[in-house]
């Protein structure tokens, strides 16, 4: 009851370890890799970047050099989740410590830009240390060119971290097994179990290929945490040696029970179904002249908007001047709020190239294809009503 899953010889410690082993197996990390359950991908990214930074600092420490040897830089695309930039700042590397590169038309980083930037930064005395790749960007689900990023990381001797918060789970499906295979060769991976593995909040995971380095990054020799040979102070290694937190709840239990109960094949089928639902929604939107798809549907995220300008109406010029909503962004924002208030659907939202997008990220095991029809019908219904409201003015 109420265990502190950090230290000691008690069963939750073993359940936690078992869950980490299963996570490594699921994602194709070697059994020797390190891992840690954390609150979510934000903490997982921070933990991984801390180890990546330590890899540069450790040899200097041995030479008696303490502190940062120069401006250290991690690289990622403009579609990288904001928590990565936050993590870099928490690590003391400043806002410039995360170099943000623009994306291509499919919201993926451009490897050549990255290569050039790393070289010019080195020439200026900066210390590149890490590439942060996206396996499923938060906005659109885009996957960075992982193989090329892995090659750049090897050529440039940089840490390759992959943020696969939800997208890493697509690796379980036959459709993505190949395109996400590079995950197995990353130095570290962050992902959530509370997103696309349908677990209750909160639980995320970080896997780190070099378990010994992870340990050297975080282990401390505090007298009150030393392992004993026997008794309650024995057992598996103190988990605070693997990350930032000391006291931890038993979040491993819900993961252990869910995986035991359902088995990995059920997750595989369910994730495949969510992807098919997103593809179906994308098709519905493509077919509707009133709706516009704002990004490729590459995984489980669909970004779209209502575009009254596209109405095939003889009076279409009437819609050109939306004076009540000064632009399509304001129009779609209002539409989304009404969609939420209608109780019919609760998509999220984002901005893509400055365009307000209604964003459906499908990670629910109860979602059905029919829900996609409801979402599209409700969007069109509200969109038309909003135009009508404008026209009566
Ligand atoms: C959700 C998400 C995060 C943040 O994860 P939390 O579990 O909310 O901390 C980071 N990166 C990506 C790509 C995400 O989708």
GROMACS .gro file of C-alpha atoms and ligand atoms in nm:
model
  408
    1UNK     CA    1   0.000   0.000   0.000
    2UNK     CA    2   0.122   0.348  -0.089
    3UNK     CA    3   0.470   0.232  -0.187
    4UNK     CA    4   0.751   0.471  -0.263
    5UNK     CA    5   0.885   0.317  -0.582
    6UNK     CA    6   1.238   0.446  -0.551
    7UNK     CA    7   1.427   0.234  -0.309
    8UNK     CA    8   1.407  -0.090  -0.123
    9UNK     CA    9   1.333  -0.454  -0.160
   10UNK     CA   10   0.958  -0.458  -0.216
   11UNK     CA   11   0.744  -0.589  -0.498
   12UNK     CA   12   0.653  -0.257  -0.669
   13UNK     CA   13   1.024  -0.208  -0.742
   14UNK     CA   14   1.021  -0.532  -0.940
   15UNK     CA   15   0.696  -0.446  -1.119
   16UNK     CA   16   0.850  -0.111  -1.220
   17UNK     CA   17   1.156  -0.293  -1.354
   18UNK     CA   18   0.941  -0.540  -1.544
   19UNK     CA   19   0.747  -0.259  -1.711
   20UNK     CA   20   1.072  -0.093  -1.822
   21UNK     CA   21   1.190  -0.426  -1.967
   22UNK     CA   22   0.864  -0.460  -2.159
   23UNK     CA   23   0.896  -0.103  -2.290
   24UNK     CA   24   1.244  -0.182  -2.421
   25UNK     CA   25   1.113  -0.497  -2.585
   26UNK     CA   26   0.814  -0.317  -2.742
   27UNK     CA   27   1.027  -0.042  -2.894
   28UNK     CA   28   1.321  -0.261  -2.995
   29UNK     CA   29   1.576  -0.123  -2.748
   30UNK     CA   30   1.841  -0.368  -2.625
   31UNK     CA   31   1.774  -0.541  -2.294
   32UNK     CA   32   2.087  -0.373  -2.157
   33UNK     CA   33   1.944  -0.022  -2.213
   34UNK     CA   34   1.837   0.200  -1.926
   35UNK     CA   35   1.485   0.321  -1.874
   36UNK     CA   36   1.269   0.519  -1.639
   37UNK     CA   37   0.899   0.582  -1.595
   38UNK     CA   38   0.825   0.952  -1.555
   39UNK     CA   39   0.518   1.174  -1.555
   40UNK     CA   40   0.517   1.227  -1.931
   41UNK     CA   41   0.716   1.302  -2.242
   42UNK     CA   42   0.813   1.645  -2.105
   43UNK     CA   43   1.008   1.484  -1.821
   44UNK     CA   44   1.127   1.205  -2.050
   45UNK     CA   45   1.277   1.459  -2.292
   46UNK     CA   46   1.440   1.650  -2.006
   47UNK     CA   47   1.587   1.331  -1.862
   48UNK     CA   48   1.730   1.221  -2.197
   49UNK     CA   49   1.879   1.563  -2.273
   50UNK     CA   50   2.039   1.570  -1.929
   51UNK     CA   51   2.223   1.246  -2.011
   52UNK     CA   52   2.315   1.376  -2.359
   53UNK     CA   53   2.466   1.687  -2.204
   54UNK     CA   54   2.650   1.485  -1.940
   55UNK     CA   55   2.815   1.280  -2.213
   56UNK     CA   56   2.998   1.597  -2.319
   57UNK     CA   57   3.065   1.725  -1.966
   58UNK     CA   58   3.186   1.400  -1.810
   59UNK     CA   59   3.526   1.372  -1.984
   60UNK     CA   60   3.593   1.739  -1.905
   61UNK     CA   61   3.508   1.682  -1.542
   62UNK     CA   62   3.770   1.410  -1.536
   63UNK     CA   63   4.021   1.666  -1.666
   64UNK     CA   64   3.923   1.900  -1.386
   65UNK     CA   65   3.716   2.130  -1.608
   66UNK     CA   66   3.384   2.207  -1.445
   67UNK     CA   67   3.089   2.381  -1.601
   68UNK     CA   68   3.009   2.434  -1.964
   69UNK     CA   69   3.306   2.434  -2.203
   70UNK     CA   70   3.125   2.673  -2.442
   71UNK     CA   71   2.779   2.730  -2.580
   72UNK     CA   72   2.627   2.382  -2.617
   73UNK     CA   73   2.359   2.341  -2.882
   74UNK     CA   74   2.083   2.086  -2.946
   75UNK     CA   75   1.906   2.086  -3.285
   76UNK     CA   76   1.549   2.022  -3.386
   77UNK     CA   77   1.280   2.148  -3.619
   78UNK     CA   78   1.032   2.428  -3.565
   79UNK     CA   79   0.770   2.153  -3.517
   80UNK     CA   80   0.948   2.017  -3.210
   81UNK     CA   81   0.736   2.025  -2.894
   82UNK     CA   82   0.793   2.333  -2.677
   83UNK     CA   83   0.899   2.112  -2.384
   84UNK     CA   84   1.231   2.044  -2.560
   85UNK     CA   85   1.325   2.410  -2.568
   86UNK     CA   86   1.214   2.433  -2.205
   87UNK     CA   87   1.432   2.133  -2.115
   88UNK     CA   88   1.734   2.292  -2.283
   89UNK     CA   89   1.679   2.608  -2.080
   90UNK     CA   90   1.633   2.413  -1.757
   91UNK     CA   91   1.971   2.256  -1.836
   92UNK     CA   92   2.123   2.602  -1.832
   93UNK     CA   93   2.196   2.618  -2.204
   94UNK     CA   94   1.988   2.929  -2.264
   95UNK     CA   95   1.733   3.001  -2.531
   96UNK     CA   96   2.008   2.974  -2.795
   97UNK     CA   97   2.086   2.624  -2.668
   98UNK     CA   98   1.808   2.488  -2.883
   99UNK     CA   99   1.864   2.564  -3.250
  100UNK     CA  100   1.530   2.562  -3.430
  101UNK     CA  101   1.544   2.475  -3.800
  102UNK     CA  102   1.262   2.538  -4.048
  103UNK     CA  103   1.063   2.248  -4.192
  104UNK     CA  104   0.976   2.137  -4.544
  105UNK     CA  105   0.624   2.134  -4.690
  106UNK     CA  106   0.552   1.814  -4.496
  107UNK     CA  107   0.656   1.962  -4.160
  108UNK     CA  108   0.980   1.763  -4.146
  109UNK     CA  109   1.328   1.890  -4.074
  110UNK     CA  110   1.559   1.927  -4.376
  111UNK     CA  111   1.871   1.716  -4.316
  112UNK     CA  112   2.095   1.930  -4.537
  113UNK     CA  113   2.007   2.245  -4.345
  114UNK     CA  114   2.086   2.061  -4.025
  115UNK     CA  115   2.422   1.938  -4.152
  116UNK     CA  116   2.521   2.288  -4.261
  117UNK     CA  117   2.408   2.448  -3.938
  118UNK     CA  118   2.604   2.201  -3.726
  119UNK     CA  119   2.920   2.273  -3.926
  120UNK     CA  120   2.882   2.649  -3.918
  121UNK     CA  121   2.810   2.639  -3.544
  122UNK     CA  122   3.125   2.435  -3.484
  123UNK     CA  123   3.324   2.683  -3.693
  124UNK     CA  124   3.197   2.956  -3.460
  125UNK     CA  125   3.314   2.771  -3.150
  126UNK     CA  126   2.977   2.635  -3.044
  127UNK     CA  127   2.949   2.280  -2.915
  128UNK     CA  128   2.676   2.081  -3.092
  129UNK     CA  129   2.576   1.789  -2.869
  130UNK     CA  130   2.236   1.654  -2.965
  131UNK     CA  131   1.984   1.613  -3.247
  132UNK     CA  132   1.622   1.594  -3.137
  133UNK     CA  133   1.419   1.406  -3.398
  134UNK     CA  134   1.042   1.383  -3.408
  135UNK     CA  135   0.866   1.051  -3.453
  136UNK     CA  136   0.524   1.212  -3.480
  137UNK     CA  137   0.521   1.590  -3.436
  138UNK     CA  138   0.267   1.731  -3.196
  139UNK     CA  139   0.098   1.946  -3.462
  140UNK     CA  140   0.054   1.709  -3.755
  141UNK     CA  141   0.211   1.373  -3.668
  142UNK     CA  142   0.494   1.424  -3.919
  143UNK     CA  143   0.796   1.196  -3.890
  144UNK     CA  144   1.138   1.355  -3.942
  145UNK     CA  145   1.371   1.170  -4.182
  146UNK     CA  146   1.503   0.951  -3.903
  147UNK     CA  147   1.754   0.747  -4.102
  148UNK     CA  148   1.925   1.059  -4.233
  149UNK     CA  149   1.926   1.218  -3.889
  150UNK     CA  150   2.082   0.904  -3.747
  151UNK     CA  151   2.355   0.920  -4.013
  152UNK     CA  152   2.425   1.287  -3.937
  153UNK     CA  153   2.444   1.207  -3.567
  154UNK     CA  154   2.702   0.934  -3.636
  155UNK     CA  155   2.905   1.150  -3.875
  156UNK     CA  156   2.908   1.443  -3.634
  157UNK     CA  157   2.938   1.236  -3.319
  158UNK     CA  158   2.617   1.375  -3.171
  159UNK     CA  159   2.353   1.221  -2.948
  160UNK     CA  160   2.036   1.125  -3.136
  161UNK     CA  161   1.730   1.169  -2.920
  162UNK     CA  162   1.386   1.087  -3.055
  163UNK     CA  163   1.071   1.246  -2.922
  164UNK     CA  164   0.811   0.984  -2.998
  165UNK     CA  165   0.559   1.101  -2.738
  166UNK     CA  166   0.269   0.934  -2.916
  167UNK     CA  167   0.421   0.845  -3.253
  168UNK     CA  168   0.670   0.588  -3.124
  169UNK     CA  169   0.376   0.359  -3.056
  170UNK     CA  170   0.295   0.343  -3.427
  171UNK     CA  171   0.612   0.131  -3.452
  172UNK     CA  172   0.404  -0.155  -3.313
  173UNK     CA  173   0.190  -0.161  -3.628
  174UNK     CA  174   0.295  -0.337  -3.948
  175UNK     CA  175   0.242  -0.014  -4.146
  176UNK     CA  176   0.502   0.180  -3.946
  177UNK     CA  177   0.736  -0.097  -3.828
  178UNK     CA  178   0.982  -0.023  -4.107
  179UNK     CA  179   0.967   0.357  -4.120
  180UNK     CA  180   1.016   0.382  -3.743
  181UNK     CA  181   1.283   0.111  -3.719
  182UNK     CA  182   1.558   0.370  -3.667
  183UNK     CA  183   1.411   0.424  -3.320
  184UNK     CA  184   1.597   0.106  -3.226
  185UNK     CA  185   1.929   0.278  -3.296
  186UNK     CA  186   1.861   0.608  -3.121
  187UNK     CA  187   2.064   0.703  -2.818
  188UNK     CA  188   1.744   0.784  -2.633
  189UNK     CA  189   1.369   0.784  -2.683
  190UNK     CA  190   1.089   0.966  -2.504
  191UNK     CA  191   0.731   0.841  -2.525
  192UNK     CA  192   0.406   0.843  -2.337
  193UNK     CA  193   0.195   0.554  -2.223
  194UNK     CA  194  -0.090   0.793  -2.140
  195UNK     CA  195  -0.127   0.895  -2.502
  196UNK     CA  196  -0.131   0.621  -2.758
  197UNK     CA  197  -0.121   0.329  -2.519
  198UNK     CA  198  -0.451   0.450  -2.372
  199UNK     CA  199  -0.334   0.443  -2.008
  200UNK     CA  200  -0.472   0.680  -1.747
  201UNK     CA  201  -0.266   0.991  -1.669
  202UNK     CA  202   0.008   1.020  -1.598
  203UNK     CA  203   0.284   0.794  -1.721
  204UNK     CA  204   0.560   0.843  -1.975
  205UNK     CA  205   0.888   0.666  -2.033
  206UNK     CA  206   1.243   0.742  -2.136
  207UNK     CA  207   1.475   0.477  -2.274
  208UNK     CA  208   1.849   0.538  -2.283
  209UNK     CA  209   2.079   0.306  -2.475
  210UNK     CA  210   2.380   0.359  -2.247
  211UNK     CA  211   2.246   0.261  -1.905
  212UNK     CA  212   2.583   0.315  -1.736
  213UNK     CA  213   2.604   0.672  -1.866
  214UNK     CA  214   2.248   0.735  -1.744
  215UNK     CA  215   2.353   0.612  -1.403
  216UNK     CA  216   2.667   0.825  -1.391
  217UNK     CA  217   2.456   1.127  -1.486
  218UNK     CA  218   2.218   1.092  -1.197
  219UNK     CA  219   2.363   0.864  -0.928
  220UNK     CA  220   2.457   1.016  -0.598
  221UNK     CA  221   2.628   0.857  -0.304
  222UNK     CA  222   2.398   0.999  -0.037
  223UNK     CA  223   2.439   0.812   0.290
  224UNK     CA  224   2.066   0.775   0.337
  225UNK     CA  225   2.019   0.608  -0.005
  226UNK     CA  226   2.295   0.347  -0.006
  227UNK     CA  227   2.184  -0.003  -0.099
  228UNK     CA  228   2.223  -0.273   0.163
  229UNK     CA  229   2.289  -0.644   0.113
  230UNK     CA  230   1.971  -0.758   0.279
  231UNK     CA  231   1.657  -0.632   0.445
  232UNK     CA  232   1.423  -0.366   0.317
  233UNK     CA  233   1.718  -0.145   0.214
  234UNK     CA  234   1.840  -0.413  -0.029
  235UNK     CA  235   1.681  -0.502  -0.361
  236UNK     CA  236   1.705  -0.339  -0.703
  237UNK     CA  237   1.909  -0.028  -0.764
  238UNK     CA  238   1.769   0.293  -0.620
  239UNK     CA  239   1.562   0.448  -0.898
  240UNK     CA  240   1.672   0.802  -0.813
  241UNK     CA  241   2.009   0.695  -0.959
  242UNK     CA  242   1.841   0.689  -1.301
  243UNK     CA  243   1.671   1.025  -1.314
  244UNK     CA  244   1.582   1.345  -1.136
  245UNK     CA  245   1.305   1.237  -0.902
  246UNK     CA  246   1.338   1.062  -0.570
  247UNK     CA  247   0.994   0.982  -0.429
  248UNK     CA  248   0.778   0.822  -0.696
  249UNK     CA  249   0.433   0.670  -0.699
  250UNK     CA  250   0.346   0.326  -0.828
  251UNK     CA  251   0.256   0.435  -1.181
  252UNK     CA  252   0.405   0.111  -1.311
  253UNK     CA  253   0.110  -0.087  -1.175
  254UNK     CA  254  -0.148   0.038  -1.425
  255UNK     CA  255   0.097  -0.024  -1.709
  256UNK     CA  256   0.179  -0.373  -1.584
  257UNK     CA  257  -0.186  -0.466  -1.543
  258UNK     CA  258  -0.293  -0.319  -1.879
  259UNK     CA  259  -0.018  -0.496  -2.071
  260UNK     CA  260  -0.085  -0.824  -1.887
  261UNK     CA  261  -0.458  -0.800  -1.945
  262UNK     CA  262  -0.464  -0.693  -2.310
  263UNK     CA  263  -0.137  -0.815  -2.457
  264UNK     CA  264   0.059  -0.627  -2.717
  265UNK     CA  265  -0.140  -0.756  -3.016
  266UNK     CA  266  -0.452  -0.581  -2.899
  267UNK     CA  267  -0.263  -0.252  -2.877
  268UNK     CA  268  -0.121  -0.314  -3.222
  269UNK     CA  269  -0.470  -0.363  -3.367
  270UNK     CA  270  -0.615  -0.067  -3.178
  271UNK     CA  271  -0.339   0.172  -3.289
  272UNK     CA  272  -0.382   0.052  -3.650
  273UNK     CA  273  -0.754   0.125  -3.617
  274UNK     CA  274  -0.687   0.481  -3.496
  275UNK     CA  275  -0.459   0.537  -3.795
  276UNK     CA  276  -0.730   0.407  -4.030
  277UNK     CA  277  -0.980   0.641  -3.863
  278UNK     CA  278  -0.752   0.939  -3.924
  279UNK     CA  279  -0.708   0.838  -4.290
  280UNK     CA  280  -1.086   0.808  -4.323
  281UNK     CA  281  -1.138   1.151  -4.168
  282UNK     CA  282  -0.879   1.292  -4.407
  283UNK     CA  283  -1.074   1.145  -4.699
  284UNK     CA  284  -1.403   1.292  -4.575
  285UNK     CA  285  -1.241   1.633  -4.554
  286UNK     CA  286  -1.081   1.602  -4.898
  287UNK     CA  287  -1.422   1.516  -5.042
  288UNK     CA  288  -1.599   1.807  -4.881
  289UNK     CA  289  -1.575   2.130  -5.079
  290UNK     CA  290  -1.641   2.333  -4.763
  291UNK     CA  291  -1.347   2.185  -4.573
  292UNK     CA  292  -0.978   2.215  -4.633
  293UNK     CA  293  -0.711   1.973  -4.518
  294UNK     CA  294  -0.420   2.176  -4.381
  295UNK     CA  295  -0.155   1.902  -4.356
  296UNK     CA  296  -0.088   1.553  -4.485
  297UNK     CA  297  -0.247   1.284  -4.273
  298UNK     CA  298   0.065   1.085  -4.199
  299UNK     CA  299  -0.038   0.908  -3.880
  300UNK     CA  300  -0.328   0.976  -3.644
  301UNK     CA  301  -0.361   1.355  -3.664
  302UNK     CA  302  -0.590   1.545  -3.899
  303UNK     CA  303  -0.566   1.925  -3.926
  304UNK     CA  304  -0.837   2.100  -4.122
  305UNK     CA  305  -1.054   2.409  -4.134
  306UNK     CA  306  -1.384   2.532  -4.267
  307UNK     CA  307  -1.337   2.751  -4.573
  308UNK     CA  308  -1.653   2.936  -4.672
  309UNK     CA  309  -1.466   3.071  -4.973
  310UNK     CA  310  -1.477   2.727  -5.125
  311UNK     CA  311  -1.855   2.699  -5.116
  312UNK     CA  312  -1.972   2.615  -5.466
  313UNK     CA  313  -2.238   2.883  -5.448
  314UNK     CA  314  -2.332   3.137  -5.714
  315UNK     CA  315  -2.323   3.393  -5.434
  316UNK     CA  316  -1.971   3.300  -5.329
  317UNK     CA  317  -1.856   3.659  -5.343
  318UNK     CA  318  -2.088   3.726  -5.055
  319UNK     CA  319  -1.860   3.515  -4.839
  320UNK     CA  320  -1.542   3.692  -4.934
  321UNK     CA  321  -1.586   3.962  -4.681
  322UNK     CA  322  -1.636   3.795  -4.346
  323UNK     CA  323  -1.677   4.115  -4.156
  324UNK     CA  324  -1.800   3.952  -3.840
  325UNK     CA  325  -1.494   3.729  -3.825
  326UNK     CA  326  -1.216   3.932  -3.971
  327UNK     CA  327  -1.049   3.628  -4.116
  328UNK     CA  328  -1.066   3.253  -4.150
  329UNK     CA  329  -0.865   3.208  -3.831
  330UNK     CA  330  -1.121   3.389  -3.620
  331UNK     CA  331  -1.400   3.207  -3.804
  332UNK     CA  332  -1.254   2.864  -3.734
  333UNK     CA  333  -1.172   2.948  -3.375
  334UNK     CA  334  -1.535   3.042  -3.319
  335UNK     CA  335  -1.638   2.726  -3.500
  336UNK     CA  336  -1.420   2.513  -3.273
  337UNK     CA  337  -1.560   2.671  -2.957
  338UNK     CA  338  -1.912   2.605  -3.080
  339UNK     CA  339  -1.815   2.250  -3.169
  340UNK     CA  340  -1.697   2.198  -2.812
  341UNK     CA  341  -2.008   2.362  -2.671
  342UNK     CA  342  -2.230   2.147  -2.891
  343UNK     CA  343  -2.101   1.843  -2.703
  344UNK     CA  344  -2.065   1.654  -3.029
  345UNK     CA  345  -1.690   1.651  -3.069
  346UNK     CA  346  -1.386   1.784  -2.887
  347UNK     CA  347  -1.100   1.824  -3.131
  348UNK     CA  348  -0.802   2.038  -3.034
  349UNK     CA  349  -0.645   2.314  -3.242
  350UNK     CA  350  -0.317   2.458  -3.359
  351UNK     CA  351  -0.170   2.710  -3.600
  352UNK     CA  352  -0.001   2.580  -3.915
  353UNK     CA  353   0.189   2.843  -4.113
  354UNK     CA  354  -0.025   3.101  -3.937
  355UNK     CA  355  -0.348   2.925  -4.030
  356UNK     CA  356  -0.584   2.823  -3.751
  357UNK     CA  357  -0.645   2.449  -3.774
  358UNK     CA  358  -0.902   2.228  -3.611
  359UNK     CA  359  -0.689   1.934  -3.503
  360UNK     CA  360  -0.819   1.584  -3.442
  361UNK     CA  361  -0.555   1.368  -3.271
  362UNK     CA  362  -0.702   1.022  -3.246
  363UNK     CA  363  -0.563   0.825  -2.953
  364UNK     CA  364  -0.876   0.685  -2.798
  365UNK     CA  365  -0.964   0.317  -2.793
  366UNK     CA  366  -1.336   0.401  -2.797
  367UNK     CA  367  -1.321   0.605  -3.117
  368UNK     CA  368  -1.527   0.462  -3.404
  369UNK     CA  369  -1.533   0.547  -3.774
  370UNK     CA  370  -1.883   0.688  -3.727
  371UNK     CA  371  -1.735   0.950  -3.492
  372UNK     CA  372  -1.548   1.090  -3.793
  373UNK     CA  373  -1.876   1.134  -3.981
  374UNK     CA  374  -2.025   1.310  -3.680
  375UNK     CA  375  -1.726   1.543  -3.655
  376UNK     CA  376  -1.741   1.639  -4.022
  377UNK     CA  377  -2.119   1.686  -4.020
  378UNK     CA  378  -2.104   1.898  -3.706
  379UNK     CA  379  -1.822   2.111  -3.850
  380UNK     CA  380  -2.016   2.179  -4.168
  381UNK     CA  381  -2.338   2.245  -3.983
  382UNK     CA  382  -2.179   2.499  -3.750
  383UNK     CA  383  -1.978   2.652  -4.034
  384UNK     CA  384  -2.291   2.708  -4.240
  385UNK     CA  385  -2.476   2.850  -3.943
  386UNK     CA  386  -2.192   3.094  -3.878
  387UNK     CA  387  -2.204   3.213  -4.238
  388UNK     CA  388  -2.580   3.249  -4.215
  389UNK     CA  389  -2.540   3.456  -3.903
  390UNK     CA  390  -2.306   3.685  -4.092
  391UNK     CA  391  -2.536   3.712  -4.392
  392UNK     CA  392  -2.834   3.819  -4.183
  393UNK     CA  393  -2.644   4.122  -4.058
  394LIG     C1  394   0.242   1.545  -2.581
  394LIG     C2  395   0.378   1.564  -2.635
  394LIG     C3  396   0.484   1.602  -2.551
  394LIG     C4  397   0.462   1.634  -2.404
  394LIG     O1  398   0.424   1.518  -2.337
  394LIG     P1  399   0.355   1.524  -2.192
  394LIG     O2  400   0.323   1.382  -2.168
  394LIG     O3  401   0.233   1.610  -2.208
  394LIG     O4  402   0.453   1.581  -2.099
  394LIG     C5  403   0.610   1.611  -2.605
  394LIG     N1  404   0.632   1.586  -2.735
  394LIG     C6  405   0.532   1.551  -2.820
  394LIG     C7  406   0.565   1.521  -2.962
  394LIG     C8  407   0.402   1.539  -2.772
  394LIG     O5  408   0.303   1.504  -2.856
   0.00000   0.00000   0.00000
